[in-house]
Amino acid sequence: MVIDPGLMEAGGHHAALLETLCESEKEDVKLSVFSHEHLDSALASKARSAKIEIVKHFKTNFYQHYDNGFQLKLSGLQQYIRHLAAEYLQVFKLVTEKNSQEKMVFFYPCLNWEHASSLSLALSFMQSELPIVHKVCCMFTPADRCDSNSFYYRMGFSTLSKFRNVKLYATDWETKEYYSSLNIPTKGYHPCYLLNWDEATVKRSKSQKTPHFLLYMGDAKENKGFTRLPELVESYIKRYEGNVDLTIQYTLAWDYPELAASISQLLLLNEKYEQLNLHNFFWEAPDLVNAFQEFTGFVCTYSPLTYKNKSSGLTWLAAYFNLHVVVSESCWIVRELDRLGSSYTISNSLFIEPRSVENSTRDSIYYQNLFTNLIKWLKE
């Protein structure tokens, strides 16, 4: 059972997880996904075609307090926590009433501290003797790791970890270290669920002469550098004297007025330059794999301040497909590329010079943990 209140629009890591499940072998697994009630209809249809049961269940806005949770504090989030807990509890009752399987795994793709508090509250009311294992992904950490912020993470996840059938897994190396510093026990790392790694083979032509750079991928956001893209397109075409291919893929989860001018400029540039490939729609897994097999580098426009301690799925995709990455300043992205033995350049101009780069030494065990089969891991 995948329990994901954040699964709604066709974009981001929630949709990527559903794509991965659709593309994975499920021969001896019965798979159900409890999503937000407004799950994108195309995603839901594809999942059902892949023999995945879809239950549009949650009404809670999963990210409602992602930015203001610390300001509201626990007292200001009580109503939100209770509401989400009630929705979790409804899932438990629905599943346990109609299932008598020997083993069930409930998988939670990502929880912040307020969601962990909600899940703890729901589990305290759960009355079932079925052998259920709850596998929880610990993806988030506070941008500012001061004592007051860490208190909420310690409170939410320490309580959750005390349930004997709950297992916490870190999303990445530094997240595991942070939770360990709070004395929150984790079982290791969960697989990166952006792709089915058994099928995502790396096939790049050795004879490729024209460099092909990915300038952007994912939800369009200002703190991910979306507004820098028009300037970067012009810069790359000029400095490579037109002998370059550029790709931008983005989705708009919400209307962002601050991005309107950049989107208009990109549409004009897409008409002006044949070197630019602009995709303003969600890439399904096979399209994503085909695209990454063509890229020679990734231009990371993300704000180093925002990603000082924040993980990025694109970093893992770049590492897996052996793309050279350029980033403007050192941040989590650089440190993770070091751990994964990937090549990168730190350049304020975000320009990738033509080069032949050897991978540095990677932490092979960590790499294998990230890029392992999700379904097999869930069955362990």
CSV table of C-alpha atoms in Angstrom, one decimal:
chain,number,residue,atom,x,y,z
A,1,MET,CA,0.0,0.0,0.0
A,2,VAL,CA,1.4,3.3,-1.0
A,3,ILE,CA,0.0,6.1,1.1
A,4,ASP,CA,0.7,9.4,-0.4
A,5,PRO,CA,-1.4,12.5,0.3
A,6,GLY,CA,1.0,14.6,-1.8
A,7,LEU,CA,0.3,12.6,-5.0
A,8,MET,CA,-1.9,15.0,-7.0
A,9,GLU,CA,-0.5,16.9,-10.0
A,10,ALA,CA,1.5,15.5,-12.9
A,11,GLY,CA,4.9,16.7,-11.8
A,12,GLY,CA,7.5,16.3,-9.1
A,13,HIS,CA,8.7,13.3,-7.1
A,14,HIS,CA,5.2,12.1,-6.2
A,15,ALA,CA,4.2,11.7,-9.9
A,16,ALA,CA,7.6,10.2,-10.6
A,17,LEU,CA,7.0,7.5,-7.9
A,18,LEU,CA,3.7,6.5,-9.5
A,19,GLU,CA,5.5,6.3,-12.9
A,20,THR,CA,8.1,4.1,-11.4
A,21,LEU,CA,5.4,1.8,-10.0
A,22,CYS,CA,3.7,1.6,-13.4
A,23,GLU,CA,7.0,0.7,-15.1
A,24,SER,CA,8.0,-2.0,-12.5
A,25,GLU,CA,7.4,-5.7,-12.5
A,26,LYS,CA,4.6,-6.5,-10.1
A,27,GLU,CA,4.2,-10.2,-10.8
A,28,ASP,CA,3.5,-11.4,-7.2
A,29,VAL,CA,2.5,-8.0,-5.6
A,30,LYS,CA,-0.9,-6.5,-5.1
A,31,LEU,CA,-0.3,-2.8,-5.3
A,32,SER,CA,-2.7,-0.1,-4.1
A,33,VAL,CA,-2.1,3.7,-4.0
A,34,PHE,CA,-4.0,6.1,-1.8
A,35,SER,CA,-3.6,9.5,-3.3
A,36,HIS,CA,-5.0,13.0,-3.0
A,37,GLU,CA,-8.6,13.2,-4.2
A,38,HIS,CA,-7.6,15.5,-7.0
A,39,LEU,CA,-5.0,13.2,-8.5
A,40,ASP,CA,-4.3,14.0,-12.2
A,41,SER,CA,-6.7,11.9,-14.3
A,42,ALA,CA,-4.0,10.8,-16.8
A,43,LEU,CA,-1.8,9.6,-14.0
A,44,ALA,CA,-4.6,7.7,-12.4
A,45,SER,CA,-5.6,6.1,-15.8
A,46,LYS,CA,-2.1,5.0,-16.5
A,47,ALA,CA,-1.7,3.4,-13.0
A,48,ARG,CA,-5.0,1.5,-13.4
A,49,SER,CA,-3.8,0.2,-16.8
A,50,ALA,CA,-0.7,-1.0,-15.0
A,51,LYS,CA,-2.9,-3.0,-12.6
A,52,ILE,CA,-2.5,-0.6,-9.7
A,53,GLU,CA,-5.5,0.1,-7.6
A,54,ILE,CA,-6.0,3.9,-7.2
A,55,VAL,CA,-8.0,5.2,-4.3
A,56,LYS,CA,-8.5,9.0,-4.4
A,57,HIS,CA,-8.8,9.5,-0.7
A,58,PHE,CA,-6.9,12.5,0.9
A,59,LYS,CA,-8.4,16.0,1.1
A,60,THR,CA,-5.6,17.5,3.1
A,61,ASN,CA,-3.1,19.8,1.3
A,62,PHE,CA,0.1,17.9,2.0
A,63,TYR,CA,2.4,20.9,1.6
A,64,GLN,CA,0.1,23.5,3.2
A,65,HIS,CA,2.5,24.2,6.1
A,66,TYR,CA,5.8,23.3,4.5
A,67,ASP,CA,7.0,26.9,4.6
A,68,ASN,CA,5.2,28.2,7.7
A,69,GLY,CA,5.1,25.2,10.1
A,70,PHE,CA,7.9,26.5,12.4
A,71,GLN,CA,6.2,29.9,12.7
A,72,LEU,CA,2.8,28.3,13.6
A,73,LYS,CA,4.5,25.8,16.0
A,74,LEU,CA,2.7,22.8,17.2
A,75,SER,CA,-0.1,24.7,18.8
A,76,GLY,CA,-1.0,26.3,15.4
A,77,LEU,CA,-0.9,23.0,13.6
A,78,GLN,CA,-3.1,20.9,15.9
A,79,GLN,CA,-6.2,21.1,13.7
A,80,TYR,CA,-4.1,20.2,10.6
A,81,ILE,CA,-2.4,17.3,12.3
A,82,ARG,CA,-5.7,15.9,13.7
A,83,HIS,CA,-7.4,16.2,10.3
A,84,LEU,CA,-4.6,14.3,8.5
A,85,ALA,CA,-4.4,11.7,11.2
A,86,ALA,CA,-8.1,11.0,10.7
A,87,GLU,CA,-7.5,10.5,7.0
A,88,TYR,CA,-4.6,8.1,7.7
A,89,LEU,CA,-6.8,6.2,10.2
A,90,GLN,CA,-9.6,5.9,7.5
A,91,VAL,CA,-7.0,4.3,5.2
A,92,PHE,CA,-6.0,1.8,7.9
A,93,LYS,CA,-9.6,0.8,8.5
A,94,LEU,CA,-10.4,0.5,4.8
A,95,VAL,CA,-7.4,-1.7,4.1
A,96,THR,CA,-7.6,-4.0,7.2
A,97,GLU,CA,-11.3,-4.6,6.9
A,98,LYS,CA,-11.0,-6.1,3.4
A,99,ASN,CA,-7.6,-7.7,3.6
A,100,SER,CA,-6.4,-10.8,5.4
A,101,GLN,CA,-3.0,-11.2,3.8
A,102,GLU,CA,-0.1,-12.7,5.7
A,103,LYS,CA,1.9,-9.5,5.3
A,104,MET,CA,1.2,-6.0,4.2
A,105,VAL,CA,3.6,-3.1,3.7
A,106,PHE,CA,2.4,0.5,4.0
A,107,PHE,CA,4.8,2.8,2.2
A,108,TYR,CA,5.0,6.5,2.9
A,109,PRO,CA,7.1,8.3,0.2
A,110,CYS,CA,8.0,11.4,2.3
A,111,LEU,CA,6.9,12.8,5.6
A,112,ASN,CA,7.8,16.1,7.2
A,113,TRP,CA,7.6,16.5,11.0
A,114,GLU,CA,3.9,17.6,11.0
A,115,HIS,CA,3.0,14.5,8.9
A,116,ALA,CA,5.0,12.3,11.2
A,117,SER,CA,3.0,13.7,14.1
A,118,SER,CA,-0.3,12.9,12.2
A,119,LEU,CA,0.8,9.4,11.4
A,120,SER,CA,1.8,8.7,15.0
A,121,LEU,CA,-1.6,9.9,16.2
A,122,ALA,CA,-3.3,7.7,13.7
A,123,LEU,CA,-1.2,4.6,14.7
A,124,SER,CA,-2.1,5.2,18.3
A,125,PHE,CA,-5.7,4.5,17.5
A,126,MET,CA,-5.1,1.6,15.1
A,127,GLN,CA,-6.5,-1.7,16.4
A,128,SER,CA,-5.4,-4.5,14.1
A,129,GLU,CA,-3.6,-7.8,14.7
A,130,LEU,CA,-2.5,-8.0,11.0
A,131,PRO,CA,1.3,-8.1,10.5
A,132,ILE,CA,1.6,-4.7,8.9
A,133,VAL,CA,5.0,-3.0,8.4
A,134,HIS,CA,5.1,0.8,7.9
A,135,LYS,CA,8.1,1.9,5.8
A,136,VAL,CA,8.5,5.7,6.1
A,137,CYS,CA,10.8,7.9,4.0
A,138,CYS,CA,12.5,10.6,5.9
A,139,MET,CA,13.1,13.1,3.1
A,140,PHE,CA,13.0,16.5,4.8
A,141,THR,CA,15.2,18.4,7.1
A,142,PRO,CA,14.9,22.1,8.2
A,143,ALA,CA,16.8,24.7,6.1
A,144,ASP,CA,17.9,26.2,9.3
A,145,ARG,CA,19.0,23.5,11.7
A,146,CYS,CA,18.7,25.5,14.9
A,147,ASP,CA,17.6,23.9,18.1
A,148,SER,CA,14.1,25.2,18.0
A,149,ASN,CA,13.5,23.8,14.5
A,150,SER,CA,15.2,20.5,15.3
A,151,PHE,CA,12.9,20.1,18.3
A,152,TYR,CA,9.9,19.6,16.0
A,153,TYR,CA,11.7,17.0,14.0
A,154,ARG,CA,12.8,15.1,17.1
A,155,MET,CA,9.3,15.3,18.5
A,156,GLY,CA,7.5,14.1,15.4
A,157,PHE,CA,9.9,11.3,14.3
A,158,SER,CA,11.0,10.0,17.7
A,159,THR,CA,7.4,9.4,18.6
A,160,LEU,CA,6.8,7.6,15.3
A,161,SER,CA,9.9,5.5,15.6
A,162,LYS,CA,8.7,4.0,18.9
A,163,PHE,CA,5.9,2.0,17.2
A,164,ARG,CA,7.4,-1.5,16.8
A,165,ASN,CA,6.1,-2.0,13.2
A,166,VAL,CA,7.4,1.4,11.9
A,167,LYS,CA,10.7,1.5,10.1
A,168,LEU,CA,12.3,4.9,9.2
A,169,TYR,CA,14.6,5.2,6.1
A,170,ALA,CA,16.6,8.3,5.1
A,171,THR,CA,16.4,9.6,1.6
A,172,ASP,CA,20.1,10.6,1.5
A,173,TRP,CA,23.4,10.5,3.4
A,174,GLU,CA,23.1,13.9,5.1
A,175,THR,CA,19.5,13.4,6.1
A,176,LYS,CA,20.5,10.1,7.8
A,177,GLU,CA,23.3,12.0,9.6
A,178,TYR,CA,20.8,14.7,10.7
A,179,TYR,CA,18.3,12.3,12.1
A,180,SER,CA,21.0,10.4,13.9
A,181,SER,CA,22.1,13.6,15.5
A,182,LEU,CA,18.6,13.9,17.0
A,183,ASN,CA,18.8,10.3,18.2
A,184,ILE,CA,16.1,9.2,15.7
A,185,PRO,CA,16.9,5.6,14.6
A,186,THR,CA,16.8,5.0,10.8
A,187,LYS,CA,17.2,1.6,9.2
A,188,GLY,CA,19.4,2.9,6.4
A,189,TYR,CA,18.4,4.4,3.0
A,190,HIS,CA,15.3,3.9,0.9
A,191,PRO,CA,15.8,3.6,-2.9
A,192,CYS,CA,15.6,6.7,-5.0
A,193,TYR,CA,12.1,6.1,-6.5
A,194,LEU,CA,12.4,8.4,-9.5
A,195,LEU,CA,12.9,5.5,-12.0
A,196,ASN,CA,12.8,1.8,-12.2
A,197,TRP,CA,16.6,1.3,-12.2
A,198,ASP,CA,16.4,-2.2,-13.6
A,199,GLU,CA,15.1,-0.8,-16.9
A,200,ALA,CA,16.9,2.6,-16.9
A,201,THR,CA,20.0,1.6,-18.8
A,202,VAL,CA,22.6,4.1,-19.7
A,203,LYS,CA,23.2,4.1,-23.5
A,204,ARG,CA,25.1,7.1,-24.8
A,205,SER,CA,26.5,7.2,-28.3
A,206,LYS,CA,30.3,7.6,-28.3
A,207,SER,CA,30.2,9.4,-31.6
A,208,GLN,CA,27.9,12.2,-30.4
A,209,LYS,CA,29.5,15.4,-31.6
A,210,THR,CA,27.0,18.1,-30.7
A,211,PRO,CA,26.9,18.7,-27.0
A,212,HIS,CA,23.4,18.5,-25.6
A,213,PHE,CA,22.7,20.2,-22.2
A,214,LEU,CA,19.7,19.9,-19.9
A,215,LEU,CA,19.0,23.4,-18.6
A,216,TYR,CA,16.0,22.7,-16.5
A,217,MET,CA,13.7,19.9,-15.5
A,218,GLY,CA,10.7,19.7,-13.1
A,219,ASP,CA,8.3,22.1,-11.4
A,220,ALA,CA,8.9,25.7,-12.5
A,221,LYS,CA,10.1,27.6,-9.5
A,222,GLU,CA,12.0,30.8,-8.9
A,223,ASN,CA,14.3,29.3,-6.3
A,224,LYS,CA,15.2,26.6,-8.8
A,225,GLY,CA,16.5,29.3,-11.1
A,226,PHE,CA,13.7,29.2,-13.7
A,227,THR,CA,13.9,33.0,-14.3
A,228,ARG,CA,17.6,32.5,-15.4
A,229,LEU,CA,16.7,30.3,-18.3
A,230,PRO,CA,16.1,32.9,-21.1
A,231,GLU,CA,19.5,34.4,-20.5
A,232,LEU,CA,21.2,31.0,-20.3
A,233,VAL,CA,19.7,29.9,-23.6
A,234,GLU,CA,21.1,33.0,-25.4
A,235,SER,CA,24.5,32.6,-23.6
A,236,TYR,CA,24.9,28.9,-24.5
A,237,ILE,CA,24.0,29.4,-28.2
A,238,LYS,CA,26.4,32.3,-28.5
A,239,ARG,CA,29.3,30.7,-26.7
A,240,TYR,CA,29.0,27.4,-28.6
A,241,GLU,CA,28.4,29.4,-31.9
A,242,GLY,CA,25.1,27.5,-32.5
A,243,ASN,CA,26.7,24.1,-32.3
A,244,VAL,CA,24.7,22.9,-29.2
A,245,ASP,CA,21.4,21.4,-28.3
A,246,LEU,CA,19.5,22.7,-25.3
A,247,THR,CA,16.5,21.1,-23.5
A,248,ILE,CA,14.2,22.6,-21.0
A,249,GLN,CA,11.4,20.6,-19.4
A,250,TYR,CA,9.0,22.1,-16.9
A,251,THR,CA,5.6,21.8,-15.4
A,252,LEU,CA,3.5,24.4,-13.6
A,253,ALA,CA,1.8,23.0,-10.5
A,254,TRP,CA,0.3,26.4,-9.8
A,255,ASP,CA,0.2,29.8,-11.5
A,256,TYR,CA,3.2,31.8,-10.5
A,257,PRO,CA,3.0,35.4,-11.6
A,258,GLU,CA,6.7,35.9,-11.1
A,259,LEU,CA,7.4,33.3,-13.8
A,260,ALA,CA,5.1,34.6,-16.5
A,261,ALA,CA,7.7,36.9,-18.2
A,262,SER,CA,10.2,34.1,-18.3
A,263,ILE,CA,7.7,31.6,-19.8
A,264,SER,CA,6.8,34.2,-22.5
A,265,GLN,CA,10.5,34.7,-23.3
A,266,LEU,CA,11.1,31.0,-23.5
A,267,LEU,CA,8.3,30.5,-25.9
A,268,LEU,CA,9.7,33.1,-28.2
A,269,LEU,CA,13.2,31.6,-28.0
A,270,ASN,CA,11.8,28.2,-28.8
A,271,GLU,CA,10.4,29.7,-32.1
A,272,LYS,CA,13.7,31.6,-32.8
A,273,TYR,CA,16.3,28.8,-32.1
A,274,GLU,CA,16.1,25.3,-33.5
A,275,GLN,CA,18.8,24.3,-30.9
A,276,LEU,CA,16.2,24.7,-28.1
A,277,ASN,CA,13.8,21.9,-27.2
A,278,LEU,CA,11.1,23.2,-24.9
A,279,HIS,CA,8.8,20.7,-23.2
A,280,ASN,CA,6.1,22.2,-21.0
A,281,PHE,CA,4.6,18.9,-19.9
A,282,PHE,CA,5.4,16.0,-17.6
A,283,TRP,CA,7.8,13.4,-18.9
A,284,GLU,CA,6.7,9.9,-18.4
A,285,ALA,CA,9.4,7.4,-17.4
A,286,PRO,CA,10.3,6.1,-20.9
A,287,ASP,CA,10.5,9.6,-22.2
A,288,LEU,CA,12.7,10.7,-19.3
A,289,VAL,CA,15.1,7.8,-19.8
A,290,ASN,CA,15.3,8.4,-23.6
A,291,ALA,CA,16.1,12.1,-23.0
A,292,PHE,CA,18.8,11.5,-20.4
A,293,GLN,CA,20.5,9.0,-22.7
A,294,GLU,CA,21.0,12.0,-25.1
A,295,PHE,CA,22.3,14.6,-22.6
A,296,THR,CA,26.0,15.3,-22.1
A,297,GLY,CA,25.6,17.7,-19.2
A,298,PHE,CA,23.2,19.3,-16.8
A,299,VAL,CA,23.2,23.0,-16.0
A,300,CYS,CA,21.9,23.2,-12.4
A,301,THR,CA,20.2,26.6,-11.9
A,302,TYR,CA,19.1,25.9,-8.4
A,303,SER,CA,19.7,28.5,-5.7
A,304,PRO,CA,22.7,27.4,-3.6
A,305,LEU,CA,21.1,29.0,-0.5
A,306,THR,CA,17.8,27.0,-0.9
A,307,TYR,CA,19.8,23.8,-1.6
A,308,LYS,CA,22.4,24.4,1.1
A,309,ASN,CA,21.0,21.3,2.9
A,310,LYS,CA,18.2,20.2,0.7
A,311,SER,CA,18.2,17.2,-1.6
A,312,SER,CA,17.5,17.2,-5.3
A,313,GLY,CA,16.2,14.3,-7.4
A,314,LEU,CA,17.8,15.7,-10.5
A,315,THR,CA,21.2,15.3,-8.8
A,316,TRP,CA,20.6,11.6,-8.6
A,317,LEU,CA,19.4,11.3,-12.2
A,318,ALA,CA,22.5,13.2,-13.4
A,319,ALA,CA,24.8,10.9,-11.3
A,320,TYR,CA,23.1,7.8,-12.6
A,321,PHE,CA,23.3,8.8,-16.3
A,322,ASN,CA,26.9,10.1,-15.9
A,323,LEU,CA,26.2,13.7,-16.8
A,324,HIS,CA,28.7,16.4,-16.0
A,325,VAL,CA,27.0,19.0,-13.8
A,326,VAL,CA,27.7,22.7,-13.5
A,327,VAL,CA,26.4,24.5,-10.3
A,328,SER,CA,27.0,28.1,-9.3
A,329,GLU,CA,28.2,27.5,-5.7
A,330,SER,CA,28.9,24.7,-3.4
A,331,CYS,CA,25.9,23.2,-1.6
A,332,TRP,CA,24.2,19.8,-0.9
A,333,ILE,CA,24.3,19.1,-4.7
A,334,VAL,CA,28.1,19.3,-4.9
A,335,ARG,CA,28.6,17.2,-1.7
A,336,GLU,CA,26.2,14.5,-3.0
A,337,LEU,CA,28.0,14.5,-6.4
A,338,ASP,CA,31.2,13.9,-4.5
A,339,ARG,CA,29.7,10.9,-2.6
A,340,LEU,CA,28.4,9.5,-5.9
A,341,GLY,CA,31.6,9.9,-7.8
A,342,SER,CA,30.2,12.3,-10.3
A,343,SER,CA,31.9,15.0,-12.2
A,344,TYR,CA,30.9,18.7,-11.8
A,345,THR,CA,32.1,22.3,-12.2
A,346,ILE,CA,31.4,25.1,-9.9
A,347,SER,CA,30.9,28.3,-12.0
A,348,ASN,CA,29.0,31.4,-11.2
A,349,SER,CA,28.2,31.8,-15.0
A,350,LEU,CA,26.8,28.3,-15.1
A,351,PHE,CA,28.8,27.5,-18.3
A,352,ILE,CA,30.0,24.0,-19.1
A,353,GLU,CA,33.2,23.9,-21.1
A,354,PRO,CA,33.7,21.1,-23.6
A,355,ARG,CA,35.7,18.5,-21.7
A,356,SER,CA,36.3,14.8,-21.1
A,357,VAL,CA,35.9,14.0,-17.4
A,358,GLU,CA,36.6,10.9,-15.4
A,359,ASN,CA,34.4,10.0,-12.5
A,360,SER,CA,36.0,10.3,-9.1
A,361,THR,CA,35.8,7.7,-6.4
A,362,ARG,CA,32.3,6.9,-5.3
A,363,ASP,CA,30.8,5.4,-2.2
A,364,SER,CA,29.7,2.2,-3.9
A,365,ILE,CA,27.5,0.9,-1.1
A,366,TYR,CA,25.6,4.2,-0.8
A,367,TYR,CA,25.3,4.3,-4.6
A,368,GLN,CA,23.8,0.8,-4.7
A,369,ASN,CA,21.4,1.6,-1.9
A,370,LEU,CA,20.0,4.6,-3.8
A,371,PHE,CA,19.7,2.9,-7.2
A,372,THR,CA,18.1,-0.4,-6.2
A,373,ASN,CA,14.7,-1.9,-7.2
A,374,LEU,CA,11.9,-0.3,-5.3
A,375,ILE,CA,9.5,-3.2,-5.5
A,376,LYS,CA,12.1,-5.7,-4.3
A,377,TRP,CA,13.0,-3.3,-1.4
A,378,LEU,CA,9.4,-3.0,-0.4
A,379,LYS,CA,9.0,-6.8,-0.3
A,380,GLU,CA,12.1,-7.3,2.0
